[in-house]
Amino acid sequence: LHGKAGEIAILPLWPKAGKPAKRFILRARKGVRTGATLLPGLVLHEGDGKYTAAAEAVLRDGAALDQ
């Protein structure tokens, strides 16, 4: 993407609070030369393994990811 895209936004997906993110969602725009932004991210699971309310809203209700 170097030199070809910009306005890069990185959304980390944490398995649980306090755990390192193993996955992320990356968004970029072709032909734009602005910098990258690290977004707050989304915690997927509670300590008991259930989805967090935010993850449940995205997965079940089609809620938008915060940008």
PDB file of C-alpha atoms in Angstrom:
ATOM      1  CA  LEU A   1       0.000   0.000   0.000  1.00  0.00           C
ATOM      2  CA  HIS A   2       2.967   2.319   0.395  1.00  0.00           C
ATOM      3  CA  GLY A   3       2.620   5.251  -1.983  1.00  0.00           C
ATOM      4  CA  LYS A   4      -0.614   3.958  -3.494  1.00  0.00           C
ATOM      5  CA  ALA A   5      -3.111   4.349  -0.641  1.00  0.00           C
ATOM      6  CA  GLY A   6      -3.674   6.495   2.393  1.00  0.00           C
ATOM      7  CA  GLU A   7      -6.263   7.396   5.011  1.00  0.00           C
ATOM      8  CA  ILE A   8      -5.463   4.021   6.539  1.00  0.00           C
ATOM      9  CA  ALA A   9      -7.561   3.057   9.564  1.00  0.00           C
ATOM     10  CA  ILE A  10      -6.686   0.037  11.717  1.00  0.00           C
ATOM     11  CA  LEU A  11      -9.380  -1.455  13.984  1.00  0.00           C
ATOM     12  CA  PRO A  12      -7.940  -4.041  16.412  1.00  0.00           C
ATOM     13  CA  LEU A  13     -10.150  -6.983  17.422  1.00  0.00           C
ATOM     14  CA  TRP A  14      -9.248  -8.145  20.928  1.00  0.00           C
ATOM     15  CA  PRO A  15     -10.375 -11.626  22.006  1.00  0.00           C
ATOM     16  CA  LYS A  16     -10.778 -10.413  25.634  1.00  0.00           C
ATOM     17  CA  ALA A  17      -9.907  -7.216  27.504  1.00  0.00           C
ATOM     18  CA  GLY A  18      -6.194  -7.098  28.298  1.00  0.00           C
ATOM     19  CA  LYS A  19      -5.256  -9.703  25.661  1.00  0.00           C
ATOM     20  CA  PRO A  20      -3.257  -8.783  22.540  1.00  0.00           C
ATOM     21  CA  ALA A  21      -5.204  -8.443  19.304  1.00  0.00           C
ATOM     22  CA  LYS A  22      -4.682 -11.355  16.919  1.00  0.00           C
ATOM     23  CA  ARG A  23      -6.811  -9.860  14.147  1.00  0.00           C
ATOM     24  CA  PHE A  24      -7.629  -6.421  12.842  1.00  0.00           C
ATOM     25  CA  ILE A  25      -9.684  -4.738  10.160  1.00  0.00           C
ATOM     26  CA  LEU A  26      -7.756  -2.435   7.844  1.00  0.00           C
ATOM     27  CA  ARG A  27      -9.403   0.222   5.701  1.00  0.00           C
ATOM     28  CA  ALA A  28      -7.530   2.319   3.119  1.00  0.00           C
ATOM     29  CA  ARG A  29      -8.382   4.639   0.254  1.00  0.00           C
ATOM     30  CA  LYS A  30      -6.595   4.416  -3.059  1.00  0.00           C
ATOM     31  CA  GLY A  31      -4.964   7.592  -4.322  1.00  0.00           C
ATOM     32  CA  VAL A  32      -5.065   9.403  -0.964  1.00  0.00           C
ATOM     33  CA  ARG A  33      -1.835  10.354   0.801  1.00  0.00           C
ATOM     34  CA  THR A  34      -2.904  11.012   4.389  1.00  0.00           C
ATOM     35  CA  GLY A  35      -1.516   9.115   7.364  1.00  0.00           C
ATOM     36  CA  ALA A  36      -2.700   6.113   9.326  1.00  0.00           C
ATOM     37  CA  THR A  37      -5.008   6.044  12.346  1.00  0.00           C
ATOM     38  CA  LEU A  38      -5.248   3.393  15.050  1.00  0.00           C
ATOM     39  CA  LEU A  39      -8.910   3.166  16.086  1.00  0.00           C
ATOM     40  CA  PRO A  40     -10.075   2.215  19.620  1.00  0.00           C
ATOM     41  CA  GLY A  41     -10.924  -1.344  18.578  1.00  0.00           C
ATOM     42  CA  LEU A  42     -13.482  -3.909  19.666  1.00  0.00           C
ATOM     43  CA  VAL A  43     -13.295  -6.394  22.552  1.00  0.00           C
ATOM     44  CA  LEU A  44     -15.074  -9.557  21.389  1.00  0.00           C
ATOM     45  CA  HIS A  45     -15.550 -11.660  24.551  1.00  0.00           C
ATOM     46  CA  GLU A  46     -16.249 -11.197  28.257  1.00  0.00           C
ATOM     47  CA  GLY A  47     -14.190 -13.107  30.815  1.00  0.00           C
ATOM     48  CA  ASP A  48     -16.776 -15.927  30.793  1.00  0.00           C
ATOM     49  CA  GLY A  49     -16.484 -16.349  27.011  1.00  0.00           C
ATOM     50  CA  LYS A  50     -19.783 -14.677  26.069  1.00  0.00           C
ATOM     51  CA  TYR A  51     -19.761 -11.939  23.446  1.00  0.00           C
ATOM     52  CA  THR A  52     -19.529  -8.375  24.746  1.00  0.00           C
ATOM     53  CA  ALA A  53     -22.584  -6.184  24.187  1.00  0.00           C
ATOM     54  CA  ALA A  54     -20.720  -4.264  21.462  1.00  0.00           C
ATOM     55  CA  ALA A  55     -19.672  -7.443  19.633  1.00  0.00           C
ATOM     56  CA  GLU A  56     -23.177  -8.899  19.968  1.00  0.00           C
ATOM     57  CA  ALA A  57     -24.655  -5.735  18.439  1.00  0.00           C
ATOM     58  CA  VAL A  58     -22.326  -5.980  15.431  1.00  0.00           C
ATOM     59  CA  LEU A  59     -22.731  -9.728  14.915  1.00  0.00           C
ATOM     60  CA  ARG A  60     -26.455 -10.166  15.610  1.00  0.00           C
ATOM     61  CA  ASP A  61     -28.029  -6.781  14.975  1.00  0.00           C
ATOM     62  CA  GLY A  62     -25.886  -5.448  12.132  1.00  0.00           C
ATOM     63  CA  ALA A  63     -24.620  -2.465  14.128  1.00  0.00           C
ATOM     64  CA  ALA A  64     -21.846  -0.428  12.531  1.00  0.00           C
ATOM     65  CA  LEU A  65     -18.296  -0.664  13.804  1.00  0.00           C
ATOM     66  CA  ASP A  66     -17.200   2.575  15.479  1.00  0.00           C
ATOM     67  CA  GLN A  67     -14.945   4.573  13.212  1.00  0.00           C
TER      68      GLN A  67
END
